[in-house]
Tab-separated table of C-alpha atoms in Angstrom:
chain	number	residue	atom	x	y	z
G	3	MET	CA	-28.100	-23.629	-0.770
G	4	SER	CA	-29.902	-23.002	2.571
G	5	LYS	CA	-28.574	-20.290	4.827
G	6	GLY	CA	-27.517	-23.271	7.217
G	7	GLU	CA	-25.544	-24.932	4.431
G	8	ALA	CA	-24.010	-21.473	3.457
G	9	VAL	CA	-22.705	-20.785	6.905
G	10	GLU	CA	-21.329	-24.330	7.257
G	11	THR	CA	-19.484	-24.183	3.924
G	12	THR	CA	-18.004	-20.725	5.210
G	13	SER	CA	-17.013	-22.361	8.661
G	14	ALA	CA	-15.444	-25.171	6.942
G	15	ARG	CA	-13.443	-23.206	4.196
G	16	VAL	CA	-12.264	-20.841	7.170
G	17	ARG	CA	-11.009	-23.841	9.282
G	18	GLN	CA	-9.030	-25.131	6.291
G	19	ARG	CA	-6.520	-22.190	6.754
G	20	THR	CA	-3.891	-22.943	9.448
G	21	ILE	CA	-1.888	-20.038	8.552
G	22	PRO	CA	-3.468	-16.608	7.943
G	23	PRO	CA	-2.669	-15.177	4.267
G	24	VAL	CA	-0.985	-12.143	5.949
G	25	VAL	CA	1.038	-13.821	8.514
G	26	ALA	CA	2.358	-16.229	5.750
G	27	ALA	CA	3.404	-13.137	3.818
G	28	ARG	CA	4.959	-11.075	6.574
G	29	TRP	CA	6.985	-14.301	7.422
G	30	ALA	CA	7.947	-14.742	3.840
G	31	LEU	CA	8.847	-10.971	3.360
G	32	TRP	CA	10.957	-10.561	6.999
G	33	THR	CA	12.506	-14.109	6.266
G	34	PHE	CA	13.902	-12.668	2.825
G	35	VAL	CA	15.156	-9.669	4.264
G	36	ILE	CA	16.957	-11.413	7.199
G	37	VAL	CA	18.402	-14.087	5.315
G	38	ASN	CA	19.978	-11.267	2.886
G	39	LEU	CA	21.104	-9.318	6.017
G	40	VAL	CA	23.044	-12.334	7.275
G	41	ILE	CA	24.711	-12.599	3.972
G	42	VAL	CA	25.649	-9.154	3.946
G	43	GLU	CA	26.932	-9.305	7.537
G	44	ALA	CA	28.908	-12.250	6.467
G	45	LEU	CA	30.647	-10.747	3.567
G	46	PHE	CA	31.119	-7.561	5.559
G	47	LEU	CA	33.005	-9.586	8.345
G	48	THR	CA	35.173	-11.383	5.551
G	49	GLU	CA	35.904	-8.753	3.105
G	50	GLY	CA	34.597	-5.342	4.983
G	51	THR	CA	37.876	-3.972	6.476
G	52	GLY	CA	38.386	-0.113	5.297
G	53	LYS	CA	41.608	1.674	5.342
G	54	ASN	CA	41.064	2.517	9.067
G	55	GLY	CA	38.317	1.839	12.042
G	56	VAL	CA	36.080	4.908	10.937
G	57	LEU	CA	36.054	3.967	7.295
G	58	THR	CA	35.420	0.305	8.308
G	59	VAL	CA	32.502	1.653	10.348
G	60	ALA	CA	31.729	3.878	7.176
G	61	LYS	CA	31.254	0.674	4.927
G	62	PHE	CA	28.919	-1.146	7.368
G	63	PHE	CA	26.356	1.544	7.379
G	64	GLY	CA	26.764	1.995	3.499
G	65	LEU	CA	26.129	-1.738	2.938
G	66	HIS	CA	22.994	-1.642	5.134
G	67	ALA	CA	21.819	1.626	3.480
G	68	ALA	CA	22.260	-0.434	0.228
G	69	VAL	CA	19.837	-3.348	1.534
G	70	LEU	CA	17.402	-0.770	2.861
G	71	MET	CA	17.178	0.612	-0.589
G	72	LEU	CA	16.523	-3.029	-2.116
G	73	PHE	CA	13.842	-3.393	0.513
G	74	GLN	CA	12.174	-0.221	-0.360
G	75	LEU	CA	12.102	-1.227	-3.899
G	76	LEU	CA	10.316	-4.501	-2.866
G	77	LEU	CA	7.773	-2.462	-0.867
G	78	VAL	CA	6.683	0.009	-3.647
G	79	ALA	CA	6.789	-2.793	-6.305
G	80	ARG	CA	3.230	-3.573	-5.870
G	81	LEU	CA	3.692	-7.216	-6.226
G	82	PRO	CA	0.160	-8.848	-6.225
G	83	TRP	CA	1.086	-11.648	-3.799
G	84	LEU	CA	2.094	-9.327	-1.084
G	85	ASP	CA	-0.380	-6.726	-1.971
G	86	ARG	CA	-3.301	-9.102	-1.869
G	87	ARG	CA	-1.992	-10.441	1.595
G	88	ILE	CA	-0.483	-7.288	3.339
G	89	GLY	CA	-2.292	-4.640	1.693
G	90	MET	CA	-0.795	-1.291	-0.027
G	91	ASP	CA	-1.650	0.672	3.043
G	92	ARG	CA	0.474	-1.283	5.189
G	93	LEU	CA	3.188	-1.751	2.806
G	94	THR	CA	3.218	2.106	2.454
G	95	VAL	CA	3.636	2.665	5.920
G	96	TRP	CA	6.435	0.368	6.130
G	97	HIS	CA	7.986	2.166	3.091
G	98	ARG	CA	7.691	5.636	5.066
G	99	TRP	CA	9.467	4.280	8.042
G	100	VAL	CA	12.290	2.438	6.067
G	101	GLY	CA	12.680	5.614	4.005
G	102	PHE	CA	13.348	7.555	7.081
G	103	THR	CA	15.657	4.686	8.376
G	104	LEU	CA	17.435	4.910	5.210
G	105	LEU	CA	17.979	8.662	5.440
G	106	TRP	CA	19.736	8.475	8.741
G	107	THR	CA	21.733	5.615	7.774
G	108	LEU	CA	23.097	7.275	4.632
G	109	LEU	CA	23.702	10.381	6.537
G	110	THR	CA	25.623	8.375	9.057
G	111	HIS	CA	27.793	6.848	5.990
G	112	ALA	CA	28.408	9.958	4.655
G	113	VAL	CA	29.678	11.718	7.855
G	114	LEU	CA	31.921	8.633	8.685
G	115	VAL	CA	33.528	8.621	5.175
G	116	VAL	CA	34.374	12.191	5.456
G	117	LEU	CA	35.784	11.919	8.889
G	118	GLY	CA	37.699	8.745	8.190
G	119	TYR	CA	39.276	10.111	5.267
G	120	ALA	CA	39.937	13.477	7.201
G	121	ARG	CA	41.671	11.339	9.835
G	122	LEU	CA	43.818	9.092	7.148
G	123	ASP	CA	45.010	12.313	5.518
G	124	ASP	CA	45.222	14.319	8.793
G	125	ALA	CA	43.185	17.238	6.939
G	126	ALA	CA	40.149	19.382	8.090
G	127	MET	CA	36.845	17.728	7.101
G	128	THR	CA	35.700	20.683	4.967
G	129	LYS	CA	38.867	20.147	2.751
G	130	THR	CA	38.347	16.364	2.653
G	131	PHE	CA	34.783	16.843	1.728
G	132	MET	CA	35.659	19.012	-1.061
G	133	ALA	CA	38.612	16.778	-2.176
G	134	LEU	CA	35.905	13.897	-2.186
G	135	ALA	CA	33.481	15.740	-3.940
G	136	GLY	CA	36.036	15.763	-6.934
G	137	VAL	CA	36.245	12.043	-7.206
G	138	PRO	CA	33.318	10.866	-9.834
G	139	ALA	CA	32.161	7.756	-7.481
G	140	SER	CA	32.244	9.849	-4.296
G	141	LEU	CA	30.245	12.459	-6.189
G	142	LEU	CA	27.537	10.174	-7.209
G	143	GLY	CA	27.124	8.792	-3.617
G	144	MET	CA	26.973	12.529	-2.279
G	145	LEU	CA	24.200	13.325	-4.942
G	146	ALA	CA	22.270	10.249	-4.122
G	147	ALA	CA	22.324	11.219	-0.379
G	148	ALA	CA	21.236	14.906	-1.543
G	149	ILE	CA	18.193	13.587	-3.320
G	150	VAL	CA	17.151	11.464	-0.430
G	151	VAL	CA	17.474	14.402	1.989
G	152	VAL	CA	15.129	16.560	-0.197
G	153	VAL	CA	12.628	13.946	-0.656
G	154	ALA	CA	12.526	13.141	3.128
G	155	ALA	CA	11.994	17.119	3.913
G	156	VAL	CA	8.989	17.198	1.323
G	157	SER	CA	7.721	13.815	2.839
G	158	ALA	CA	7.779	15.423	6.316
G	159	ARG	CA	3.811	15.183	7.588
G	160	GLN	CA	3.667	19.023	8.041
G	161	VAL	CA	5.234	19.798	4.526
G	162	ARG	CA	3.351	17.001	2.834
G	163	ARG	CA	-0.084	18.281	4.047
G	164	ARG	CA	0.503	21.703	1.876
G	165	LEU	CA	1.482	20.123	-1.435
G	166	ARG	CA	-0.789	18.298	-4.056
G	167	TYR	CA	-0.224	14.669	-4.510
G	168	GLU	CA	0.963	15.191	-8.100
G	169	THR	CA	3.540	17.733	-6.700
G	170	TRP	CA	4.889	15.440	-3.906
G	171	HIS	CA	4.735	12.584	-6.309
G	172	GLY	CA	6.929	14.392	-8.712
G	173	VAL	CA	9.387	15.105	-6.289
G	174	HIS	CA	9.330	11.451	-4.903
G	175	LEU	CA	10.072	10.133	-8.506
G	176	LEU	CA	13.399	11.669	-7.859
G	177	LEU	CA	14.247	8.580	-5.776
G	178	TYR	CA	14.542	6.440	-8.449
G	179	VAL	CA	17.610	8.804	-9.994
G	180	ALA	CA	18.950	8.291	-6.468
G	181	LEU	CA	18.880	4.697	-6.693
G	182	GLY	CA	20.707	4.553	-9.727
G	183	LEU	CA	23.415	7.026	-8.601
G	184	ALA	CA	23.783	4.749	-5.422
G	185	PHE	CA	24.086	1.616	-7.564
G	186	VAL	CA	26.852	2.965	-9.675
G	187	HIS	CA	28.450	4.456	-6.639
G	188	GLN	CA	28.301	1.064	-4.924
G	189	LEU	CA	30.012	-0.677	-8.124
G	190	ARG	CA	32.717	2.124	-8.154
G	191	GLU	CA	33.682	2.172	-4.525
G	192	THR	CA	32.877	-0.885	-2.663
G	193	THR	CA	35.205	-4.029	-2.777
G	194	THR	CA	33.129	-6.281	-0.514
G	195	PHE	CA	31.327	-7.838	-3.380
G	196	SER	CA	34.106	-7.855	-5.702
G	197	SER	CA	36.179	-10.059	-3.483
G	198	SER	CA	34.903	-13.416	-5.151
G	199	ALA	CA	32.785	-14.424	-8.142
G	200	PRO	CA	30.000	-15.753	-5.877
G	201	ALA	CA	29.846	-12.594	-3.982
G	202	MET	CA	29.513	-10.437	-7.191
G	203	THR	CA	26.859	-12.732	-8.798
G	204	TYR	CA	24.682	-12.689	-5.379
G	205	TRP	CA	24.989	-8.857	-5.420
G	206	TRP	CA	24.080	-8.471	-8.985
G	207	ALA	CA	21.250	-10.887	-8.757
G	208	LEU	CA	19.676	-9.096	-5.543
G	209	TRP	CA	19.660	-5.638	-7.482
G	210	LEU	CA	18.208	-7.293	-10.651
G	211	PHE	CA	15.417	-9.218	-8.799
G	212	ALA	CA	14.583	-5.634	-6.988
G	213	PHE	CA	14.721	-3.715	-10.016
G	214	GLY	CA	12.930	-6.552	-12.067
G	215	ALA	CA	10.218	-6.765	-9.381
G	216	LEU	CA	9.634	-2.653	-9.489
G	217	VAL	CA	9.725	-2.452	-13.203
G	218	THR	CA	7.345	-5.600	-13.609
G	219	GLY	CA	4.829	-4.101	-10.855
G	220	ARG	CA	4.721	-0.547	-11.669
G	221	ILE	CA	5.253	-0.539	-15.294
G	222	VAL	CA	5.119	-3.894	-17.100
G	223	MET	CA	2.004	-5.074	-15.484
G	224	PRO	CA	-0.034	-1.959	-15.656
G	225	LEU	CA	0.664	-1.316	-19.335
G	226	TRP	CA	-0.075	-4.964	-20.309
G	227	ARG	CA	-3.158	-5.385	-18.473
G	228	ASN	CA	-4.753	-1.922	-20.202
G	229	ALA	CA	-3.358	-2.855	-23.755
G	230	TYR	CA	-5.067	-6.398	-22.960
G	231	HIS	CA	-8.495	-5.274	-21.269
G	232	ARG	CA	-8.989	-2.085	-23.219
G	233	PHE	CA	-11.015	-0.373	-20.365
G	234	GLU	CA	-13.848	1.990	-21.417
G	235	VAL	CA	-16.553	4.005	-19.636
G	236	VAL	CA	-20.084	2.705	-20.370
G	237	ALA	CA	-22.092	4.553	-18.051
G	238	VAL	CA	-21.923	7.665	-15.530
G	239	VAL	CA	-24.823	7.326	-12.983
G	240	PRO	CA	-25.365	10.105	-10.455
G	241	GLU	CA	-26.008	8.510	-6.945
G	242	ALA	CA	-26.502	11.865	-5.056
G	243	ASP	CA	-25.625	15.730	-5.386
G	244	ASP	CA	-22.145	14.833	-4.706
G	245	VAL	CA	-21.774	11.338	-5.306
G	246	VAL	CA	-21.159	9.427	-8.649
G	247	SER	CA	-20.732	5.844	-10.061
G	248	VAL	CA	-18.870	5.162	-13.051
G	249	HIS	CA	-19.319	1.840	-14.846
G	250	VAL	CA	-16.302	0.402	-16.777
G	251	THR	CA	-16.093	-2.348	-19.235
G	252	GLY	CA	-13.334	-4.185	-20.984
G	253	ARG	CA	-12.336	-7.165	-22.966
G	254	HIS	CA	-12.029	-10.504	-20.953
G	255	LEU	CA	-12.690	-8.900	-17.733
G	256	ASP	CA	-13.401	-12.474	-16.514
G	257	ARG	CA	-9.619	-12.773	-16.434
G	258	LEU	CA	-8.696	-9.736	-14.475
G	259	PRO	CA	-7.967	-11.060	-10.768
G	260	ALA	CA	-10.331	-8.346	-9.040
G	261	ARG	CA	-11.987	-9.160	-5.809
G	262	ALA	CA	-14.768	-7.641	-3.759
G	263	GLY	CA	-13.143	-5.015	-1.316
G	264	GLN	CA	-10.403	-4.012	-3.435
G	265	PHE	CA	-9.552	-0.843	-5.141
G	266	CYS	CA	-8.042	0.518	-8.338
G	267	ILE	CA	-6.056	3.514	-9.224
G	268	TRP	CA	-8.173	5.365	-12.064
G	269	ARG	CA	-6.939	7.798	-14.708
G	270	PHE	CA	-9.359	9.007	-17.513
G	271	PRO	CA	-6.701	10.491	-19.873
G	272	GLY	CA	-9.412	11.498	-22.797
G	273	HIS	CA	-11.239	13.680	-20.237
G	274	ASN	CA	-8.579	14.871	-17.830
G	275	HIS	CA	-4.800	15.116	-17.774
G	276	TRP	CA	-2.728	12.153	-17.538
G	277	TRP	CA	-1.240	12.483	-14.145
G	278	PRO	CA	-4.381	12.886	-12.010
G	279	ALA	CA	-5.101	9.645	-10.364
G	280	ASN	CA	-7.115	8.622	-7.510
G	281	PRO	CA	-7.754	5.283	-5.551
G	282	PHE	CA	-11.437	4.260	-5.616
G	283	SER	CA	-12.789	1.034	-4.463
G	284	LEU	CA	-14.750	-1.403	-6.583
G	285	SER	CA	-18.241	-0.651	-5.131
G	286	ALA	CA	-19.886	-3.892	-6.964
G	287	ALA	CA	-18.340	-7.270	-6.872
G	288	PRO	CA	-16.433	-8.050	-10.151
G	289	ASP	CA	-18.817	-9.818	-12.331
G	290	GLY	CA	-16.445	-10.715	-15.389
G	291	ARG	CA	-18.434	-7.940	-17.361
G	292	THR	CA	-18.004	-4.474	-15.581
G	293	LEU	CA	-16.216	-2.659	-12.947
G	294	ARG	CA	-17.931	-0.138	-11.102
G	295	LEU	CA	-16.412	3.004	-8.855
G	296	THR	CA	-18.179	5.300	-6.804
G	297	ALA	CA	-16.666	8.517	-5.483
G	298	LYS	CA	-17.669	11.429	-3.738
G	299	ALA	CA	-16.774	14.747	-5.032
G	300	VAL	CA	-13.760	16.169	-2.679
G	301	GLY	CA	-11.591	17.181	-5.010
G	302	SER	CA	-11.144	18.360	-8.755
G	303	ALA	CA	-10.556	14.788	-10.059
G	304	SER	CA	-13.393	12.892	-8.130
G	305	THR	CA	-15.658	15.839	-8.960
G	306	GLY	CA	-15.116	15.700	-12.711
G	307	LEU	CA	-16.036	12.171	-12.728
G	308	ARG	CA	-19.716	13.251	-13.089
G	309	HIS	CA	-18.698	14.670	-16.721
G	310	VAL	CA	-16.720	11.731	-17.833
G	311	PRO	CA	-18.052	11.049	-21.334
G	312	VAL	CA	-19.233	7.491	-22.047
G	313	GLY	CA	-16.829	5.938	-24.213
G	314	THR	CA	-13.991	7.616	-22.689
G	315	ARG	CA	-10.787	5.295	-22.353
G	316	ALA	CA	-9.956	4.566	-18.962
G	317	PHE	CA	-6.369	3.708	-17.519
G	318	VAL	CA	-6.646	1.262	-14.574
G	319	GLU	CA	-4.065	0.132	-12.257
G	320	GLY	CA	-4.851	-2.408	-9.836
G	321	PRO	CA	-6.671	-3.976	-8.498
G	322	TYR	CA	-5.022	-3.557	-4.945
G	323	GLY	CA	-5.816	-4.210	-1.537
G	324	ALA	CA	-5.953	-6.918	1.123
G	325	PHE	CA	-9.502	-5.547	2.259
G	326	THR	CA	-11.128	-8.775	0.935
G	327	SER	CA	-12.693	-12.456	2.310
G	328	LEU	CA	-9.358	-14.070	1.568
G	329	HIS	CA	-8.672	-12.974	5.195
G	330	ARG	CA	-11.748	-14.099	6.855
G	331	THR	CA	-10.977	-16.267	10.103
G	332	ARG	CA	-14.350	-16.570	11.301
G	333	PRO	CA	-17.823	-17.786	9.895
G	334	GLY	CA	-19.326	-14.368	11.169
G	335	ALA	CA	-18.479	-10.895	10.025
G	336	LEU	CA	-19.016	-7.241	11.183
G	337	LEU	CA	-18.660	-4.469	8.362
G	338	ILE	CA	-18.383	-1.090	9.816
G	339	ALA	CA	-18.360	2.078	7.307
G	340	GLY	CA	-18.466	5.430	7.246
G	341	GLY	CA	-19.407	7.720	4.662
G	342	VAL	CA	-18.218	6.613	1.178
G	343	GLY	CA	-16.312	4.038	2.811
G	344	ILE	CA	-19.230	1.887	2.155
G	345	THR	CA	-18.256	1.282	-1.153
G	346	PRO	CA	-15.978	-1.532	-0.454
G	347	VAL	CA	-18.511	-2.978	2.165
G	348	ARG	CA	-21.112	-3.224	-0.393
G	349	ALA	CA	-18.923	-4.975	-2.908
G	350	LEU	CA	-18.065	-7.566	0.140
G	351	LEU	CA	-21.767	-8.053	0.795
G	352	GLU	CA	-22.375	-9.137	-2.846
G	353	GLU	CA	-19.753	-11.699	-2.661
G	354	GLU	CA	-21.120	-13.273	0.651
G	355	SER	CA	-23.232	-16.348	0.662
G	356	ALA	CA	-23.733	-16.646	4.315
G	357	GLY	CA	-26.008	-14.739	6.471
G	358	ASP	CA	-24.285	-14.289	9.762
G	359	ILE	CA	-23.499	-10.551	8.993
G	360	VAL	CA	-23.796	-7.146	10.632
G	361	VAL	CA	-23.307	-3.856	9.044
G	362	LEU	CA	-22.561	-0.675	10.859
G	363	TYR	CA	-23.104	2.313	8.715
G	364	ARG	CA	-21.985	5.717	9.756
G	365	VAL	CA	-23.232	8.850	8.388
G	366	ARG	CA	-24.448	12.233	9.353
G	367	SER	CA	-27.917	11.997	7.992
G	368	GLU	CA	-29.795	9.275	6.056
G	369	ASP	CA	-29.852	11.453	3.192
G	370	GLU	CA	-25.938	11.072	2.990
G	371	ALA	CA	-26.062	7.211	3.100
G	372	VAL	CA	-24.375	6.469	-0.171
G	373	LEU	CA	-25.613	3.244	-1.706
G	374	ILE	CA	-28.137	2.480	0.931
G	375	ASP	CA	-30.926	1.023	-0.931
G	376	GLU	CA	-28.459	-1.301	-2.399
G	377	VAL	CA	-26.926	-2.354	0.972
G	378	ARG	CA	-30.337	-2.851	2.666
G	379	THR	CA	-31.204	-5.126	-0.498
G	380	LEU	CA	-27.994	-7.273	0.104
G	381	VAL	CA	-28.212	-7.346	3.695
G	382	ALA	CA	-31.869	-8.399	3.923
G	383	GLY	CA	-31.066	-10.993	1.134
G	384	LEU	CA	-28.357	-12.341	3.321
G	385	GLY	CA	-30.636	-12.501	6.346
G	386	GLY	CA	-28.260	-10.079	8.012
G	387	ARG	CA	-28.725	-6.824	10.205
G	388	LEU	CA	-27.889	-3.415	9.127
G	389	HIS	CA	-27.413	-0.776	11.632
G	390	LEU	CA	-27.676	2.817	10.171
G	391	LEU	CA	-26.119	5.265	12.569
G	392	THR	CA	-26.974	8.848	12.048
G	393	GLY	CA	-25.662	11.974	13.873
G	394	ARG	CA	-22.912	14.534	13.842
G	395	SER	CA	-19.471	13.923	15.561
G	396	GLY	CA	-19.830	14.857	19.233
G	397	GLU	CA	-23.735	14.416	19.293
G	398	GLY	CA	-25.262	12.005	21.588
G	399	SER	CA	-23.472	8.906	22.688
G	400	PRO	CA	-20.307	7.959	20.695
G	401	PRO	CA	-21.350	4.990	18.472
G	402	PHE	CA	-17.953	3.493	18.311
G	403	GLU	CA	-17.209	3.325	22.005
G	404	PRO	CA	-16.346	-0.171	23.398
G	405	GLN	CA	-19.611	-0.359	25.212
G	406	SER	CA	-21.673	0.890	22.445
G	407	LEU	CA	-20.122	-1.797	19.975
G	408	ARG	CA	-20.621	-4.269	22.478
G	409	ALA	CA	-24.404	-3.198	22.793
G	410	LEU	CA	-24.856	-3.393	18.911
G	411	VAL	CA	-23.126	-6.636	18.206
G	412	PRO	CA	-22.659	-8.804	21.639
G	413	ASP	CA	-20.565	-11.455	19.841
G	414	ILE	CA	-18.170	-8.928	18.300
G	415	THR	CA	-15.204	-10.810	19.535
G	416	GLU	CA	-16.305	-13.916	17.820
G	417	ARG	CA	-16.354	-12.158	14.354
G	418	ASP	CA	-14.025	-10.874	11.502
G	419	VAL	CA	-14.449	-6.967	11.599
G	420	TYR	CA	-13.676	-5.081	8.355
G	421	VAL	CA	-13.625	-1.251	8.856
G	422	CYS	CA	-13.381	1.302	6.086
G	423	GLY	CA	-14.089	5.002	6.598
G	424	PRO	CA	-12.783	8.447	7.286
G	425	PRO	CA	-9.299	8.378	9.048
G	426	ALA	CA	-10.568	9.707	12.519
G	427	MET	CA	-13.450	6.919	12.479
G	428	THR	CA	-11.104	4.305	11.498
G	429	SER	CA	-8.788	5.167	14.438
G	430	ALA	CA	-11.863	5.249	16.753
G	431	VAL	CA	-13.002	1.986	15.705
G	432	LEU	CA	-9.664	0.419	15.917
G	433	GLY	CA	-9.037	1.607	19.216
G	434	ALA	CA	-12.383	0.252	20.526
G	435	LEU	CA	-11.691	-3.185	18.925
G	436	ARG	CA	-8.436	-2.974	21.106
G	437	GLY	CA	-10.390	-2.190	24.141
G	438	LEU	CA	-12.830	-5.125	23.403
G	439	LYS	CA	-9.898	-7.414	22.822
G	440	VAL	CA	-10.825	-8.451	19.581
G	441	PRO	CA	-7.875	-10.513	18.397
G	442	ARG	CA	-5.840	-8.417	15.585
G	443	ILE	CA	-5.779	-11.221	13.092
G	444	GLN	CA	-9.679	-10.876	13.054
G	445	VAL	CA	-9.636	-6.895	12.358
G	446	HIS	CA	-9.228	-5.643	8.549
G	447	ALA	CA	-9.036	-2.060	8.088
G	448	GLU	CA	-8.543	-0.061	4.711
G	449	ARG	CA	-6.756	3.090	4.802
G	450	PHE	CA	-6.669	5.078	1.297
G	451	GLY	CA	-3.982	7.245	0.159
G	452	LEU	CA	-1.043	6.923	-2.547
G	453	ALA	CA	1.447	8.807	-0.259
């Protein structure tokens, strides 16, 4: 196939999409949420009256807290259809904000319950609180709320930054205990969904769907894939003094639904403890025989990869991420990478068939340009352009100012733009793209992090 034919094929493929995948996924997700909110509101209006006005309002907040819990489960279930279209990073941001909304909704519900019963019994709120704590169903709700408060406290940015990921994650797992306590609390306290058989069936089905999605996405699917593929390290290749590539093979890897640009969560339990896990991008397009990750030594887990013995079993979760060609809207693409963020970009280059590609690679010096020889070869093979932008931050003209990007890529608004790099660089590039008025649907950014 000639270069012109390849470009024309890419254009035809792009034109065939009328609704971008991310838009379709967002519409599906929000439609699901709104439909269920409408059902809950209707049931509340018909069966939500409490023993007084305050308790009625308390029930309103309690029911919506339950809906927020269900939504939280879907956001962290790592459902492939959502993840490949929206991306784990975006779903994680939503999870965080929904989590804090859930916190305030639960606290409002709890305060109103105590206030409502205090007015009903004409008693002090302290005395009412102690009395409610003696009722098993109410105590379960209090314990669930207390766990949510603790998790929210350790998830505040100032606290989170001081904790190791494994510590924070261990505390965060208590949320599943809170969900179980809240579920039993609802069954024993609320009358809204016990008013009729259809209402009870609906509520049970909704909870089973949410819990089922979570168990399937977070437990069943990873265990099944690892048992089926039996991932194993076949090579460890130093790329630089502080960079290493790990090649992993397995059975039937042609059936693993991985795409260039995605990442996996990697564990090497035979070499390391079970709990350390890191998200590393695939630094080569999946070929059905091996997977490759390339990591820079920034912590104990990534530093230790250099010493992983060949033959070590790997436990792989994923692939995850929406940083793929699935979201292409234009025939031309601009790929912007910083530091080790070149790894998913390098994989995307290997998947490309058309040559209307420009790569901007930001590093402090050429010696620190990870996989630069491979990137040069791939870009040259595509007939694209590579700009290696060297220098430290604050030196010379900022390379990611709007005017600098426009000078390097005059037709930037007509391209899809993929961005992967350190948080500060990614934020600078995204700000510049907004200044250049690049349509949001053409901008694709990958922000790593499990928290």
